[in-house]
CSV table of C-alpha atoms in Angstrom, one decimal:
chain,number,residue,atom,x,y,z
A,1,MET,CA,94.1,-60.2,-53.2
A,2,PRO,CA,92.3,-63.6,-53.2
A,3,THR,CA,92.7,-65.9,-56.1
A,4,ALA,CA,90.5,-64.9,-59.1
A,5,VAL,CA,87.8,-67.3,-60.3
A,6,ALA,CA,87.0,-66.5,-64.0
A,7,VAL,CA,84.3,-67.7,-66.3
A,8,THR,CA,84.0,-67.4,-70.1
A,9,GLY,CA,80.5,-65.8,-70.1
A,10,ALA,CA,78.4,-63.4,-68.0
A,11,ASP,CA,75.7,-66.0,-67.8
A,12,LEU,CA,78.1,-68.4,-66.0
A,13,ALA,CA,78.7,-65.7,-63.3
A,14,LEU,CA,75.8,-66.5,-61.0
A,15,PRO,CA,74.6,-64.0,-58.3
A,16,PRO,CA,76.3,-64.4,-55.0
A,17,GLN,CA,75.2,-67.2,-52.8
A,18,ASP,CA,76.1,-65.3,-49.6
A,19,GLU,CA,77.8,-62.1,-48.5
A,20,ARG,CA,81.2,-63.7,-48.8
A,21,THR,CA,80.9,-64.8,-52.4
A,22,LEU,CA,83.5,-63.0,-54.4
A,23,PRO,CA,82.6,-61.6,-57.9
A,24,ALA,CA,83.6,-63.7,-60.9
A,25,ALA,CA,86.1,-62.4,-63.4
A,26,VAL,CA,84.2,-62.6,-66.8
A,27,LEU,CA,86.4,-63.3,-69.8
A,28,ASP,CA,83.7,-62.8,-72.4
A,29,GLY,CA,84.5,-62.8,-76.1
A,30,LEU,CA,88.1,-63.9,-75.8
A,31,ASP,CA,88.0,-65.3,-79.3
A,32,ARG,CA,86.6,-62.1,-80.8
A,33,LEU,CA,89.3,-59.8,-79.2
A,34,PRO,CA,92.6,-59.2,-80.9
A,35,LEU,CA,95.1,-61.5,-79.3
A,36,ASP,CA,97.1,-58.7,-77.6
A,37,GLN,CA,94.0,-57.4,-75.9
A,38,ALA,CA,92.9,-60.8,-74.7
A,39,LEU,CA,96.4,-61.5,-73.5
A,40,ALA,CA,96.5,-58.2,-71.6
A,41,ALA,CA,93.2,-58.8,-69.9
A,42,VAL,CA,94.3,-62.2,-68.5
A,43,GLN,CA,97.8,-60.8,-67.6
A,44,THR,CA,96.1,-58.0,-65.6
A,45,LEU,CA,94.1,-60.6,-63.7
A,46,VAL,CA,97.2,-62.5,-62.9
A,47,GLU,CA,99.0,-59.4,-61.7
A,48,GLN,CA,96.1,-58.3,-59.6
A,49,HIS,CA,95.3,-61.6,-57.9
A,50,GLY,CA,98.5,-63.7,-58.2
A,51,HIS,CA,96.6,-66.7,-59.5
A,52,VAL,CA,93.6,-67.2,-61.8
A,53,ILE,CA,91.3,-70.2,-62.1
A,54,VAL,CA,89.3,-70.3,-65.3
A,55,VAL,CA,86.2,-72.5,-65.1
A,56,TYR,CA,84.5,-73.3,-68.4
A,57,SER,CA,82.2,-75.7,-70.0
A,58,ARG,CA,82.8,-78.5,-72.5
A,59,ALA,CA,80.2,-76.8,-74.7
A,60,THR,CA,82.4,-73.6,-74.8
A,61,PRO,CA,83.2,-72.9,-78.5
A,62,PRO,CA,86.5,-74.4,-79.6
A,63,ALA,CA,87.9,-71.0,-80.6
A,64,VAL,CA,87.5,-69.8,-77.0
A,65,ALA,CA,89.1,-72.9,-75.5
A,66,GLN,CA,92.0,-72.6,-78.0
A,67,ARG,CA,92.4,-68.9,-77.1
A,68,LEU,CA,92.7,-69.8,-73.4
A,69,HIS,CA,95.4,-72.3,-74.0
A,70,THR,CA,97.2,-69.9,-76.4
A,71,ILE,CA,97.2,-67.1,-73.7
A,72,ARG,CA,98.4,-69.5,-71.0
A,73,ALA,CA,101.3,-70.7,-73.3
A,74,LEU,CA,102.3,-67.1,-74.3
A,75,LEU,CA,102.4,-66.0,-70.7
A,76,GLU,CA,104.4,-69.0,-69.8
A,77,SER,CA,102.7,-68.9,-66.4
A,78,ASP,CA,101.9,-71.6,-63.9
A,79,ARG,CA,99.6,-69.2,-62.2
A,80,ILE,CA,96.7,-69.9,-64.6
A,81,ALA,CA,94.6,-73.0,-64.1
A,82,LEU,CA,92.2,-74.0,-66.9
A,83,PHE,CA,89.5,-76.2,-65.4
A,84,ARG,CA,86.9,-77.8,-67.7
A,85,PRO,CA,84.7,-80.2,-65.6
A,86,ASP,CA,82.6,-82.8,-67.1
A,87,LEU,CA,79.4,-81.0,-66.1
A,88,PRO,CA,76.5,-79.3,-68.0
A,89,PRO,CA,76.8,-75.5,-68.3
A,90,LEU,CA,74.5,-74.8,-65.3
A,91,GLY,CA,76.6,-77.2,-63.2
A,92,VAL,CA,79.7,-75.4,-64.3
A,93,ALA,CA,78.2,-72.1,-63.2
A,94,VAL,CA,77.3,-73.5,-59.8
A,95,LEU,CA,80.8,-75.0,-59.3
A,96,ALA,CA,82.4,-71.7,-60.3
A,97,ARG,CA,80.2,-69.9,-57.6
A,98,GLN,CA,81.3,-72.4,-55.0
A,99,LEU,CA,84.9,-71.7,-55.8
A,100,ARG,CA,84.1,-68.0,-55.5
A,101,GLN,CA,82.7,-68.7,-52.1
A,102,LEU,CA,85.8,-70.5,-51.0
A,103,ALA,CA,88.1,-67.9,-52.5
A,104,SER,CA,87.3,-65.7,-49.5
A,105,CYS,CA,88.8,-68.3,-47.1
A,106,ASP,CA,92.3,-69.1,-46.1
A,107,LEU,CA,92.9,-71.6,-48.9
A,108,GLY,CA,96.0,-71.4,-51.1
A,109,PRO,CA,95.5,-71.2,-54.9
A,110,GLY,CA,96.5,-74.8,-55.5
A,111,VAL,CA,94.1,-76.1,-52.9
A,112,LEU,CA,91.3,-73.9,-54.2
A,113,ALA,CA,91.8,-75.0,-57.8
A,114,SER,CA,92.0,-78.7,-56.7
A,115,ALA,CA,88.8,-78.2,-54.7
A,116,GLY,CA,86.9,-78.0,-58.0
A,117,ARG,CA,87.4,-81.7,-58.7
A,118,LEU,CA,86.4,-82.6,-55.1
A,119,LEU,CA,83.2,-80.5,-55.1
A,120,THR,CA,82.1,-81.9,-58.5
A,121,HIS,CA,81.2,-85.1,-56.7
A,122,TYR,CA,78.6,-83.3,-54.6
A,123,LEU,CA,76.7,-81.9,-57.6
A,124,HIS,CA,73.6,-83.5,-59.2
A,125,ALA,CA,73.1,-81.9,-62.6
A,126,GLY,CA,70.6,-82.7,-65.3
A,127,ALA,CA,67.8,-81.3,-67.4
A,128,LEU,CA,64.2,-81.8,-68.6
A,129,LEU,CA,64.4,-82.1,-72.4
A,130,GLY,CA,61.8,-82.1,-75.1
A,131,SER,CA,64.1,-84.3,-77.3
A,132,VAL,CA,67.2,-86.4,-76.9
A,133,ALA,CA,67.7,-87.0,-80.6
A,134,ARG,CA,70.9,-84.9,-80.6
A,135,LEU,CA,72.1,-85.6,-77.1
A,136,ASP,CA,75.4,-87.4,-77.3
A,137,ARG,CA,77.0,-86.4,-74.0
A,138,VAL,CA,75.1,-88.8,-71.7
A,139,PRO,CA,76.0,-92.4,-72.3
A,140,VAL,CA,72.6,-93.8,-71.2
A,141,VAL,CA,70.9,-92.2,-74.2
A,142,GLY,CA,70.5,-95.0,-76.9
A,143,LEU,CA,68.7,-95.5,-80.1
A,144,ALA,CA,65.4,-96.5,-78.5
A,145,SER,CA,65.4,-93.2,-76.6
A,146,HIS,CA,66.2,-91.3,-79.7
A,147,ALA,CA,63.3,-92.9,-81.5
A,148,ARG,CA,60.9,-92.2,-78.6
A,149,SER,CA,62.0,-88.6,-78.6
A,150,TRP,CA,60.2,-88.0,-81.9
A,151,VAL,CA,56.8,-88.8,-80.3
A,152,PRO,CA,55.0,-85.4,-80.1
A,153,GLY,CA,54.8,-84.1,-76.5
A,154,SER,CA,57.5,-86.5,-75.1
A,155,GLN,CA,59.6,-85.1,-72.3
A,156,PHE,CA,62.7,-86.7,-70.9
A,157,ALA,CA,64.4,-86.2,-67.5
A,158,VAL,CA,68.1,-86.7,-67.8
A,159,LEU,CA,70.7,-86.8,-65.0
A,160,ALA,CA,74.1,-86.2,-66.5
A,161,HIS,CA,76.1,-86.2,-63.2
A,162,PRO,CA,77.0,-88.1,-61.0
A,163,GLN,CA,75.2,-91.2,-62.4
A,164,PRO,CA,73.9,-90.8,-65.9
A,165,THR,CA,70.2,-91.7,-65.9
A,166,LEU,CA,67.4,-91.2,-68.4
A,167,VAL,CA,63.6,-91.5,-67.7
A,168,LYS,CA,60.5,-90.4,-69.5
A,169,ALA,CA,59.2,-87.6,-67.3
A,170,GLY,CA,55.9,-87.9,-65.6
A,171,PRO,CA,54.0,-87.0,-62.4
A,172,GLU,CA,55.2,-90.2,-60.6
A,173,VAL,CA,58.6,-90.5,-62.2
A,174,THR,CA,61.7,-88.9,-60.9
A,175,LEU,CA,65.5,-89.3,-60.9
A,176,PRO,CA,68.0,-90.6,-58.3
A,177,GLY,CA,68.9,-87.6,-56.1
A,178,PRO,CA,71.4,-86.6,-53.5
A,179,GLU,CA,71.4,-88.3,-50.1
A,180,PHE,CA,72.3,-85.1,-48.3
A,181,GLY,CA,70.7,-81.7,-48.0
A,182,THR,CA,70.9,-79.5,-51.0
A,183,TRP,CA,69.5,-76.5,-52.7
A,184,LEU,CA,68.2,-76.7,-56.3
A,185,LEU,CA,69.0,-74.1,-59.0
A,186,VAL,CA,66.7,-74.2,-62.0
A,187,GLY,CA,67.8,-72.8,-65.3
A,188,ARG,CA,64.8,-71.8,-67.3
A,189,GLY,CA,64.7,-72.6,-71.0
A,190,GLN,CA,62.0,-73.2,-73.6
A,191,LEU,CA,60.0,-75.8,-71.6
A,192,PRO,CA,57.8,-75.2,-68.6
A,193,SER,CA,59.6,-75.9,-65.3
A,194,ASP,CA,56.6,-77.5,-63.6
A,195,TRP,CA,58.0,-81.0,-63.5
A,196,VAL,CA,61.3,-79.8,-62.0
A,197,THR,CA,59.7,-77.6,-59.3
A,198,GLY,CA,56.7,-79.7,-58.6
A,199,THR,CA,58.0,-83.3,-58.9
A,200,LEU,CA,61.8,-83.4,-58.8
A,201,ALA,CA,62.3,-80.8,-56.1
A,202,PRO,CA,60.0,-82.5,-53.6
A,203,ALA,CA,61.4,-85.9,-54.4
A,204,TRP,CA,64.9,-84.7,-53.8
A,205,LYS,CA,63.7,-82.9,-50.6
A,206,VAL,CA,65.6,-79.8,-51.5
A,207,GLN,CA,66.0,-77.2,-48.7
A,208,GLY,CA,65.7,-74.2,-51.1
A,209,LEU,CA,65.1,-73.4,-54.7
A,210,ARG,CA,66.2,-70.6,-56.9
A,211,GLU,CA,65.7,-69.9,-60.6
A,212,THR,CA,67.8,-68.3,-63.3
A,213,GLU,CA,68.1,-68.4,-67.1
A,214,ALA,CA,69.8,-71.4,-68.6
A,215,PRO,CA,73.3,-70.5,-69.8
A,216,ALA,CA,73.6,-69.8,-73.6
A,217,GLU,CA,75.8,-73.0,-73.9
A,218,SER,CA,73.1,-75.2,-72.5
A,219,ALA,CA,71.4,-75.7,-75.9
A,220,ALA,CA,74.6,-76.9,-77.5
A,221,TRP,CA,75.5,-79.2,-74.5
A,222,TRP,CA,72.1,-80.9,-74.4
A,223,GLY,CA,71.4,-80.9,-78.1
A,224,THR,CA,68.2,-78.9,-77.9
A,225,GLY,CA,66.9,-75.5,-76.7
A,226,ARG,CA,63.7,-77.2,-75.5
A,227,LEU,CA,64.9,-77.7,-72.0
A,228,VAL,CA,64.9,-76.8,-68.3
A,229,GLU,CA,68.3,-77.3,-66.7
A,230,PHE,CA,68.7,-78.0,-63.0
A,231,CYS,CA,71.5,-78.5,-60.5
A,232,ALA,CA,71.4,-79.6,-56.8
A,233,TYR,CA,74.3,-78.2,-54.8
A,234,LEU,CA,75.6,-77.5,-51.3
A,235,PRO,CA,75.0,-73.8,-50.6
A,236,ASP,CA,76.7,-73.3,-47.2
A,237,LEU,CA,80.3,-72.0,-47.2
A,238,SER,CA,81.0,-73.7,-43.8
A,239,VAL,CA,80.1,-77.1,-45.3
A,240,LEU,CA,82.2,-76.5,-48.5
A,241,TYR,CA,85.1,-75.3,-46.4
A,242,GLN,CA,84.9,-78.4,-44.1
A,243,LEU,CA,84.9,-80.7,-47.1
A,244,VAL,CA,88.0,-79.1,-48.6
A,245,ALA,CA,89.8,-78.8,-45.3
A,246,SER,CA,89.2,-82.4,-44.4
A,247,VAL,CA,91.2,-83.7,-47.4
A,248,ARG,CA,94.9,-84.5,-47.0
A,249,ARG,CA,97.1,-81.9,-48.7
A,250,GLY,CA,100.3,-82.5,-50.6
A,251,VAL,CA,102.9,-80.4,-52.3
A,252,CYS,CA,103.2,-80.3,-56.1
A,253,HIS,CA,106.7,-81.6,-56.9
A,254,TRP,CA,107.0,-79.3,-59.9
A,255,CYS,CA,105.7,-75.9,-58.9
A,256,GLY,CA,105.8,-76.3,-55.1
A,257,ILE,CA,102.3,-75.2,-54.2
A,258,ASP,CA,99.9,-77.0,-51.9
A,259,VAL,CA,97.3,-79.2,-53.6
A,260,ILE,CA,94.8,-81.8,-52.9
A,261,GLY,CA,94.4,-84.8,-55.1
A,262,ASP,CA,97.0,-86.4,-57.5
A,263,ARG,CA,97.3,-83.7,-60.1
A,264,CYS,CA,98.2,-80.0,-59.9
A,265,VAL,CA,95.6,-77.9,-61.8
A,266,PHE,CA,98.1,-75.1,-62.4
A,267,CYS,CA,101.1,-76.9,-63.9
A,268,SER,CA,99.3,-80.2,-64.7
A,269,ALA,CA,102.0,-82.2,-63.0
A,270,THR,CA,101.2,-85.6,-61.5
A,271,PRO,CA,103.3,-87.2,-58.8
A,272,PRO,CA,106.4,-89.1,-60.1
A,273,PRO,CA,107.0,-92.7,-59.1
A,274,PRO,CA,107.8,-93.0,-55.3
A,275,SER,CA,111.4,-94.0,-56.1
A,276,GLU,CA,111.9,-90.9,-58.2
A,277,LEU,CA,110.1,-88.7,-55.6
A,278,ASN,CA,112.3,-90.0,-52.8
A,279,ALA,CA,115.5,-89.5,-54.8
A,280,ARG,CA,115.1,-85.7,-55.3
A,281,PRO,CA,113.8,-83.0,-53.0
A,282,VAL,CA,110.9,-80.8,-53.8
A,283,HIS,CA,112.0,-77.5,-55.3
A,284,PRO,CA,110.8,-74.8,-52.9
A,285,ASN,CA,110.3,-72.1,-55.6
A,286,ARG,CA,109.8,-73.8,-58.9
A,287,ALA,CA,106.8,-71.7,-59.9
A,288,LEU,CA,107.3,-68.8,-62.2
A,289,THR,CA,107.2,-65.5,-60.4
A,290,THR,CA,106.2,-63.3,-63.3
A,291,GLY,CA,103.0,-63.0,-65.4
């Protein structure tokens, strides 16, 4: 079975992008389940798929994040990767879907999990906000912007990733966008989406546009429910696969799986100093083989 890509809420499990997109495993309400039931649900996923990548937002309630770490510790498993990218919730959902697309390809679990960090660089995620008074996750938002946000009718366009940017939204005002072809996913909230679809999308020259509801965690992440969230992304599986396949692979010195980048997402090991790495061989079967 392919590696499972799990999310912490049904609203983070976006509809398939193409016929090869695998379903998401939804671990909803982990903090509300008795620990033994939550443990059994994750263990079943591991047994069915071999490895599980859990993608979740930094706005995920602390109790859920703590439960994930507790489950991983109790299972004593290097087969569970907890990936919490620095993206708004809609961007997290898009990234999880891209991993679900790639899960159908001939990529090992370590490479697939590592691909999350790589693909993050190709996402442009932001929101149109009715207020930035409670937004503290984007460093460009200062006191002056907070003060202006109290002016009735003000709307702000904020790019959270890759380059934090804040502008006062208007017909002739836009945000810096991708320099490559993308599609745009719009997460509807409590503001009209006219500026996003009528100004931003043409300025970014998007090749396609789809709409959905903003995830429930979006209001907590952005500090207001008066928003429209958006994320520009690469939709084609062939492009995603080429990006991942073109990166040099290595072997995790601790658990022995193939990875890309300098940190194993499953066991969290980073490469030792070159002198230490040369002094000892890679263990061929360091990973745990049960649950």
